[in-house]
CSV table of N, CA and C in Angstrom, one decimal:
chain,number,residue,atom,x,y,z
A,1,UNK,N,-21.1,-48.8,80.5
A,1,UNK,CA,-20.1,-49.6,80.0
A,1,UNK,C,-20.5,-50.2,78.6
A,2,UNK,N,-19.6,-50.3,78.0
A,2,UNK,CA,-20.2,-50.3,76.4
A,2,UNK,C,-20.0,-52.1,76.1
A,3,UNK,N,-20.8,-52.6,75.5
A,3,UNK,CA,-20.7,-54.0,75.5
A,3,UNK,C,-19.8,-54.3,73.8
A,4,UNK,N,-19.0,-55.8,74.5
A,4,UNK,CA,-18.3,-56.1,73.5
A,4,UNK,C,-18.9,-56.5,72.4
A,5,UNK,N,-18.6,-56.5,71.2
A,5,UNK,CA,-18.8,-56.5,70.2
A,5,UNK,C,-18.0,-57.8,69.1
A,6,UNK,N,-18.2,-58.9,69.9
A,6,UNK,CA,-17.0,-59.7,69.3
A,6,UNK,C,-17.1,-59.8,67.5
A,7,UNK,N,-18.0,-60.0,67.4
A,7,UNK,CA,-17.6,-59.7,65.1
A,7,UNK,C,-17.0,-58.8,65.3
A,8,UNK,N,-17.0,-57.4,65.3
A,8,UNK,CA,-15.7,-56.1,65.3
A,8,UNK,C,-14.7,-56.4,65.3
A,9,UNK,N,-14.5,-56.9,66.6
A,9,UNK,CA,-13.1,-57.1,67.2
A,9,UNK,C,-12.2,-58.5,66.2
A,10,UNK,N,-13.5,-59.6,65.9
A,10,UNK,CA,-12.7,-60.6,65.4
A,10,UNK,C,-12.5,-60.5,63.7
A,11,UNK,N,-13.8,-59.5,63.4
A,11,UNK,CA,-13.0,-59.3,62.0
A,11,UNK,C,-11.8,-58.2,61.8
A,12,UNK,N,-12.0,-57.5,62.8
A,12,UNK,CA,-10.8,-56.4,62.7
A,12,UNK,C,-9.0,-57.2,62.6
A,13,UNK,N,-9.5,-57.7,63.9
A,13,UNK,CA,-7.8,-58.9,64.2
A,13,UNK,C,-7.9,-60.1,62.9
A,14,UNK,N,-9.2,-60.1,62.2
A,14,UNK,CA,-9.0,-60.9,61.0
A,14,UNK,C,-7.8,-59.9,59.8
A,15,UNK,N,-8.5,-58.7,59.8
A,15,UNK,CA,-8.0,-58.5,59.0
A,15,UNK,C,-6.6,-57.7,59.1
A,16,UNK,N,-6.4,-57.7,60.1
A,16,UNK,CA,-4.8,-57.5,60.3
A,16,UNK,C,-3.9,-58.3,60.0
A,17,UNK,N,-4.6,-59.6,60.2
A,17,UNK,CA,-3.6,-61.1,59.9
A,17,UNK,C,-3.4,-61.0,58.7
A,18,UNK,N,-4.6,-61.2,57.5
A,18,UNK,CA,-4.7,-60.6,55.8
A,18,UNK,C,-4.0,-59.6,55.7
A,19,UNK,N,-3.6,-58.4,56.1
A,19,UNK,CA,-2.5,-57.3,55.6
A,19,UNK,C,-1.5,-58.2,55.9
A,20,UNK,N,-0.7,-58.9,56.9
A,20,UNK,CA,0.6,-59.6,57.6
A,20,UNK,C,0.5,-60.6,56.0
A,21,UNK,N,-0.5,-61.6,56.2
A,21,UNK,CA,-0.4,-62.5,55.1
A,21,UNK,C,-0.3,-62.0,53.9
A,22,UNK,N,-0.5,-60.8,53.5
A,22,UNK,CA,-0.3,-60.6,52.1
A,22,UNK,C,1.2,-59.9,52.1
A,23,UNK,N,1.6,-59.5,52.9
A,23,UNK,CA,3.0,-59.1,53.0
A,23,UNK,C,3.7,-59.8,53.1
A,24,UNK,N,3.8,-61.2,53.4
A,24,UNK,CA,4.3,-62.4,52.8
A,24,UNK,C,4.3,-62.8,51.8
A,25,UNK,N,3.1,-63.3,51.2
A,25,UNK,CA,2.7,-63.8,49.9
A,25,UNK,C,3.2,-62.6,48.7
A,26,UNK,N,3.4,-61.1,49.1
A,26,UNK,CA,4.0,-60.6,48.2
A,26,UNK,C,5.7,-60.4,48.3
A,27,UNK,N,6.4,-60.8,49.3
A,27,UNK,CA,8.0,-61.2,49.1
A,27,UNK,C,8.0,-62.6,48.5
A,28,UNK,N,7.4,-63.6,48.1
A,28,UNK,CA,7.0,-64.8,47.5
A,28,UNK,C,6.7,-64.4,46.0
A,29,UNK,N,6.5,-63.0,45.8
A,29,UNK,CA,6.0,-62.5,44.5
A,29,UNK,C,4.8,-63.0,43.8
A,30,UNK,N,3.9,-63.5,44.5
A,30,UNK,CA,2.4,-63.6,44.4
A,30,UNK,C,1.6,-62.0,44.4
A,31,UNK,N,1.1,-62.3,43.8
A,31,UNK,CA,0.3,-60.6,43.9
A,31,UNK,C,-1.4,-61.0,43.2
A,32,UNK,N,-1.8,-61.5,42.3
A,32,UNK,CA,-3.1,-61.6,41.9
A,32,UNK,C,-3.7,-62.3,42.8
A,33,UNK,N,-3.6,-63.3,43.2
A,33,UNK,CA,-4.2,-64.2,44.1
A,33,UNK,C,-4.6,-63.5,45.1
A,34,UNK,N,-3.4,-63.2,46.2
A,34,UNK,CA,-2.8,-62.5,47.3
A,34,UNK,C,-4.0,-61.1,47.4
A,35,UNK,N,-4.1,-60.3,46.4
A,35,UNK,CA,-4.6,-59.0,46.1
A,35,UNK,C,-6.3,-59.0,46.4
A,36,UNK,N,-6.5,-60.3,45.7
A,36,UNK,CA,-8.0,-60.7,46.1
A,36,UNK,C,-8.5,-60.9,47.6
A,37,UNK,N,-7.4,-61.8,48.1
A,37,UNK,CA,-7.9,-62.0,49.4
A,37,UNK,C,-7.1,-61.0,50.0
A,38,UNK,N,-6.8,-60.0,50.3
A,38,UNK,CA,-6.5,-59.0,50.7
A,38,UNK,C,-8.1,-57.6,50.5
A,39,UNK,N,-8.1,-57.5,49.5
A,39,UNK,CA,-9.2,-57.0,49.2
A,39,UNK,C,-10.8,-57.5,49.9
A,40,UNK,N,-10.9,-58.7,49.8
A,40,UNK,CA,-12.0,-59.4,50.2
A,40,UNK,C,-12.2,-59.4,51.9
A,41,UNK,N,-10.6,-59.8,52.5
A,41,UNK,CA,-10.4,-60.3,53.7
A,41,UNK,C,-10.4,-58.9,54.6
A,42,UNK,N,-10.1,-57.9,54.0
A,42,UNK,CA,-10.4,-56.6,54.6
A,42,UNK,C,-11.8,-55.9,54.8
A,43,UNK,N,-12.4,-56.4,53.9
A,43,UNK,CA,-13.9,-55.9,53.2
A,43,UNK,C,-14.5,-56.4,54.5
A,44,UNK,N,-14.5,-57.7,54.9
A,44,UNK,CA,-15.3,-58.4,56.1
A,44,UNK,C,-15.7,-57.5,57.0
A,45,UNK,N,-14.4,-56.6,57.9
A,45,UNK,CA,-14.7,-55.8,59.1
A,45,UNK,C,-14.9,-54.8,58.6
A,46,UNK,N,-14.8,-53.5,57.2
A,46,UNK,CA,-15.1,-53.0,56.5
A,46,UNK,C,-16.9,-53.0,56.6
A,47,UNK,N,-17.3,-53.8,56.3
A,47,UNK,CA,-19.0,-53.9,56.2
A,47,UNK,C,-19.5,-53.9,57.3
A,48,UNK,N,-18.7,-54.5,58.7
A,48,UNK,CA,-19.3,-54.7,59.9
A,48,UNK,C,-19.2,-53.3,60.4
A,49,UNK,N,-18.2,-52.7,60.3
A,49,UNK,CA,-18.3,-51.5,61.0
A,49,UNK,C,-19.6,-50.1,60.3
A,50,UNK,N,-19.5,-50.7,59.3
A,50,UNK,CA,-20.6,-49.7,58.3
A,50,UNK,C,-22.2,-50.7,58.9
A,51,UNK,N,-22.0,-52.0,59.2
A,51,UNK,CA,-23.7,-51.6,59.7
A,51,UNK,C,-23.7,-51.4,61.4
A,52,UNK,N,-22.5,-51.0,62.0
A,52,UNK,CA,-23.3,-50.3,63.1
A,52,UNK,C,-23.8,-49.3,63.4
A,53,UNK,N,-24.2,-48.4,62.1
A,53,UNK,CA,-23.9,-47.5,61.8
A,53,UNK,C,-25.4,-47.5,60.9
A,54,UNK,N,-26.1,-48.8,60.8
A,54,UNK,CA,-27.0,-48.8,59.8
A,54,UNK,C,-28.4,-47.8,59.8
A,55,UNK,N,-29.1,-47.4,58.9
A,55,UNK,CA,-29.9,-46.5,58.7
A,55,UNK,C,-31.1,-47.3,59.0
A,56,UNK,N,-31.0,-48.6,59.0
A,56,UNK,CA,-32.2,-49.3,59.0
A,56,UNK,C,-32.0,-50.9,59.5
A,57,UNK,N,-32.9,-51.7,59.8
A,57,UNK,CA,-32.8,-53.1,60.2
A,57,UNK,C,-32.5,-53.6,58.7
A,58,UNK,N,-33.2,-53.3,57.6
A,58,UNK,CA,-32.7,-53.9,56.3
A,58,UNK,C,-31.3,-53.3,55.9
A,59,UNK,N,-30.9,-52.4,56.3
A,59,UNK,CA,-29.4,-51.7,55.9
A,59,UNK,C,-28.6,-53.1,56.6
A,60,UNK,N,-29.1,-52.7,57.8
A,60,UNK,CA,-28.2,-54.0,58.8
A,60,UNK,C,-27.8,-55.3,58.4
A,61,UNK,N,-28.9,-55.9,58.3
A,61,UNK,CA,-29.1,-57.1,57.3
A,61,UNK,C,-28.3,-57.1,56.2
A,62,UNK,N,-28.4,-56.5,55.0
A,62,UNK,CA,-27.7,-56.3,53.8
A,62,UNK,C,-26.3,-56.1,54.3
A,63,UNK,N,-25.9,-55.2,54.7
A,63,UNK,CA,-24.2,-54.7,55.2
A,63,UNK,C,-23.5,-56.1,56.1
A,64,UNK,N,-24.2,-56.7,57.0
A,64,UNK,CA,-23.5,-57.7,57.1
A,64,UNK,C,-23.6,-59.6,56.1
A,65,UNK,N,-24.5,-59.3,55.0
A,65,UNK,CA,-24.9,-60.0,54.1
A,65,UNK,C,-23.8,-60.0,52.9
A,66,UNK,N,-23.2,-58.6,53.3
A,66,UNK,CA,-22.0,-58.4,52.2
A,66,UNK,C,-20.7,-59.2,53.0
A,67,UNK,N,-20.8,-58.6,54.1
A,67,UNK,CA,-19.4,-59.1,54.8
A,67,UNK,C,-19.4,-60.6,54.7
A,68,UNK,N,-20.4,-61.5,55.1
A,68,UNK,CA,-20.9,-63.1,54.7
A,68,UNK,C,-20.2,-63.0,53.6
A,69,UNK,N,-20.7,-62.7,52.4
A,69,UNK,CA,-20.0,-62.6,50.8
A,69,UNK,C,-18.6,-62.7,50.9
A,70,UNK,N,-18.3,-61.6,51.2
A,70,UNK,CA,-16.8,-61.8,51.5
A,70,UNK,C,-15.8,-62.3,52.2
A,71,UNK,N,-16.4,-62.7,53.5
A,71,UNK,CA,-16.3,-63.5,54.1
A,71,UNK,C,-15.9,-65.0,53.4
A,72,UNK,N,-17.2,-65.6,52.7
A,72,UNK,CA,-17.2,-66.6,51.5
A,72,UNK,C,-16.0,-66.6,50.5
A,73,UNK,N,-16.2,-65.2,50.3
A,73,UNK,CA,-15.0,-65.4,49.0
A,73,UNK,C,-13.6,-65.4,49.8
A,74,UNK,N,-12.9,-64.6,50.6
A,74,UNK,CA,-11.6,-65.3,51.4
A,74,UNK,C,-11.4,-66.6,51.6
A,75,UNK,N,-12.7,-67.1,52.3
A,75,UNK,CA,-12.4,-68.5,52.4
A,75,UNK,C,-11.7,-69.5,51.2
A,76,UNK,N,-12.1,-68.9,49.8
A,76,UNK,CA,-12.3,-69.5,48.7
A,76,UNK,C,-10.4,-68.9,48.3
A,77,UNK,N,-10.2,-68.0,48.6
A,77,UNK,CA,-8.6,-67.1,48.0
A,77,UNK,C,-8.0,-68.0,49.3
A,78,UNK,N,-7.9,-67.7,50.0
A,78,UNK,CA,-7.1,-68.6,51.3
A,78,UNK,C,-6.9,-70.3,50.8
A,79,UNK,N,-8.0,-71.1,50.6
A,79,UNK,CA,-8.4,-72.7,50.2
A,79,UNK,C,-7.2,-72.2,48.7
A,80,UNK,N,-7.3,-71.9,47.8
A,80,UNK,CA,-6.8,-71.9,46.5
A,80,UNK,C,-5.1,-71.2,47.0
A,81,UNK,N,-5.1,-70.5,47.7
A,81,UNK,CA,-3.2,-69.9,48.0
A,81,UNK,C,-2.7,-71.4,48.8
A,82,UNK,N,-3.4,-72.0,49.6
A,82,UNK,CA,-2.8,-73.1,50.1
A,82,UNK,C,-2.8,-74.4,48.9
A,83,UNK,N,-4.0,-74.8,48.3
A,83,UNK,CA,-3.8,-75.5,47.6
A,83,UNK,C,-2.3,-75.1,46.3
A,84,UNK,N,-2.5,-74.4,46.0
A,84,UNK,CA,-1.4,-74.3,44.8
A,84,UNK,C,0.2,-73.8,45.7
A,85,UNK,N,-0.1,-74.0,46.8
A,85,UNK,CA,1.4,-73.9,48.1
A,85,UNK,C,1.6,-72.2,47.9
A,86,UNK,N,1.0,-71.2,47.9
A,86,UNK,CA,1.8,-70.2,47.9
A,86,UNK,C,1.6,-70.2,49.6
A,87,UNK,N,0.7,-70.6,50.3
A,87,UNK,CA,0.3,-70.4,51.2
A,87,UNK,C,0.8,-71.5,52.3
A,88,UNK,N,1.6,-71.4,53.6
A,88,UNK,CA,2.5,-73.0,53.5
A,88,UNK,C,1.3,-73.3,54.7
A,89,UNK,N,1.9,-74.4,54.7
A,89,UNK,CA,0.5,-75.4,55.7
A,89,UNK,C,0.3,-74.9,57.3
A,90,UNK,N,1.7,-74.4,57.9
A,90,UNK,CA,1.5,-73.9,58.9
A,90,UNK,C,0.4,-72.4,58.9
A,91,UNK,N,0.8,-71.4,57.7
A,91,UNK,CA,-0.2,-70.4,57.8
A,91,UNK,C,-1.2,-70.6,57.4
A,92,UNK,N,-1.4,-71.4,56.8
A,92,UNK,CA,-3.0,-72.1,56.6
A,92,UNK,C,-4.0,-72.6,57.8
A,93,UNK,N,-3.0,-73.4,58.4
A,93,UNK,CA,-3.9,-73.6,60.0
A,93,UNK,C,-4.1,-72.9,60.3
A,94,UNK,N,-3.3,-71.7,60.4
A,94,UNK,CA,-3.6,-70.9,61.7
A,94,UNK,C,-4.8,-69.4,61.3
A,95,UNK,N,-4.6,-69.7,60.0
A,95,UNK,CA,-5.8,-68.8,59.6
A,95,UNK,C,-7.4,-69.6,59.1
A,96,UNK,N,-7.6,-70.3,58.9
A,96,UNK,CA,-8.4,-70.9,58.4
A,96,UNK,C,-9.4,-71.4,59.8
A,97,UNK,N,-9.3,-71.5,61.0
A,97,UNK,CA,-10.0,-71.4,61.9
A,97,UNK,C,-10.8,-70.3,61.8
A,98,UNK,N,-10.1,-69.7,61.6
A,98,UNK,CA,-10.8,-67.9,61.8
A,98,UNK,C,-11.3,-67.4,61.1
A,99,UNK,N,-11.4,-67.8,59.9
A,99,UNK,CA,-12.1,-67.4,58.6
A,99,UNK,C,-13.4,-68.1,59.0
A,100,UNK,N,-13.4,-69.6,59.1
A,100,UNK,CA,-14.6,-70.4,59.7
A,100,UNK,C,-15.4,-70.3,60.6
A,101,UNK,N,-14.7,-69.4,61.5
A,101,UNK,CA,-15.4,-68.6,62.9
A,101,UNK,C,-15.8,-67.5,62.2
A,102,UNK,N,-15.6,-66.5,61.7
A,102,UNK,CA,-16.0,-65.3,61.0
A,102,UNK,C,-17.6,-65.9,60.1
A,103,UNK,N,-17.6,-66.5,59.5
A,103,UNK,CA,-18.4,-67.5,58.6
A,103,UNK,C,-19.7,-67.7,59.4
A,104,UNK,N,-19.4,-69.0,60.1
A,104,UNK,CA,-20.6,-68.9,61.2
A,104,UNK,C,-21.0,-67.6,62.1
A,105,UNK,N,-20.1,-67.0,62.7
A,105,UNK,CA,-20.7,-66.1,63.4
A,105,UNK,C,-21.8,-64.9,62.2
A,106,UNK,N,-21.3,-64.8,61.4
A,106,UNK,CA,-21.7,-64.0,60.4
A,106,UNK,C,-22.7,-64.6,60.0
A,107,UNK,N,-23.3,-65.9,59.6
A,107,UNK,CA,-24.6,-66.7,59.3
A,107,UNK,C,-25.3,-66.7,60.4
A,108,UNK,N,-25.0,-66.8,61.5
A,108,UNK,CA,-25.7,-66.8,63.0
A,108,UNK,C,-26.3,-65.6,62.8
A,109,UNK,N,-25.9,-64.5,63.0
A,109,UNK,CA,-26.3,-63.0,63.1
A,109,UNK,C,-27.2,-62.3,61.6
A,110,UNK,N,-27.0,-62.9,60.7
A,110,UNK,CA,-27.8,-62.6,60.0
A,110,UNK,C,-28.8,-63.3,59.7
A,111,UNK,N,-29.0,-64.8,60.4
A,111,UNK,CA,-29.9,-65.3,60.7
A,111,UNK,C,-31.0,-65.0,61.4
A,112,UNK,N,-30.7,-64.6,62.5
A,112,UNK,CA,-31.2,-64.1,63.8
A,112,UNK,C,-31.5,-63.0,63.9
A,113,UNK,N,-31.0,-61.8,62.9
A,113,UNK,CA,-31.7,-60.7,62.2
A,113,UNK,C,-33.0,-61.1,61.5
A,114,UNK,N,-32.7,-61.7,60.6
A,114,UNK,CA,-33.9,-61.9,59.8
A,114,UNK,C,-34.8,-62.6,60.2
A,115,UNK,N,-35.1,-63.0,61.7
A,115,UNK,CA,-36.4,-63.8,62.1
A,115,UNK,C,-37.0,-63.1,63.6
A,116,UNK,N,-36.2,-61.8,63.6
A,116,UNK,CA,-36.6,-60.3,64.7
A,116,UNK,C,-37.5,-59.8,63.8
């Protein structure tokens, strides 16, 4: 039986919600903003799936060191689409937990890499 993998699974359903939200934010006719965190908010499970895959314990580390990154930077495009209202307060709640959970779990794990 293959064991669950919750970063996978929760960046993946992260970044499903990021395609849904940018397909919003772009009938709102936002597109520069929107484009970044789309880009960034995809990259997260993007990186995680490339280090299961890693060549090495430092590949590992680094690949999910990136997803951290970008991880970082969504938070930062998501905080800025709600401040300037492209982003309304209800979608903001409901994403912004999850970004936060992605965040820590992502610092947990590359923490705890780096002291194996």
């Amino acid at each position: 039986m293959e064991r669950k993998n919750v970063i996978k699974e929760k960046s993946f359903a992260f970044a499903i919600e990021v395609v849904n939200l940018y397909k919003v934010l772009a009938e709102k006719k936002e597109f520069v903003l929107s484009r970044q965190m789309l880009r960034s908010g995809t990259s997260i499970g993007a990186n995680v799936r490339e280090a299961e895959h890693a060549q090495s314990k430092a590949d590992f580390i680094h690949k999910l060191s990136i997803s951290l990154k970008e991880a970082n930077e969504t938070e930062y495009w998501l905080d800025l689409l709600h401040e300037t209202k492209y982003l309304s307060e209800i979608d903001f709640q409901n994403i912004k937990p999850k970004i936060t959970e992605l965040l820590r779990l992502l610092t947990s794990i590359v923490k705890t890499s780096k002291n194996i």
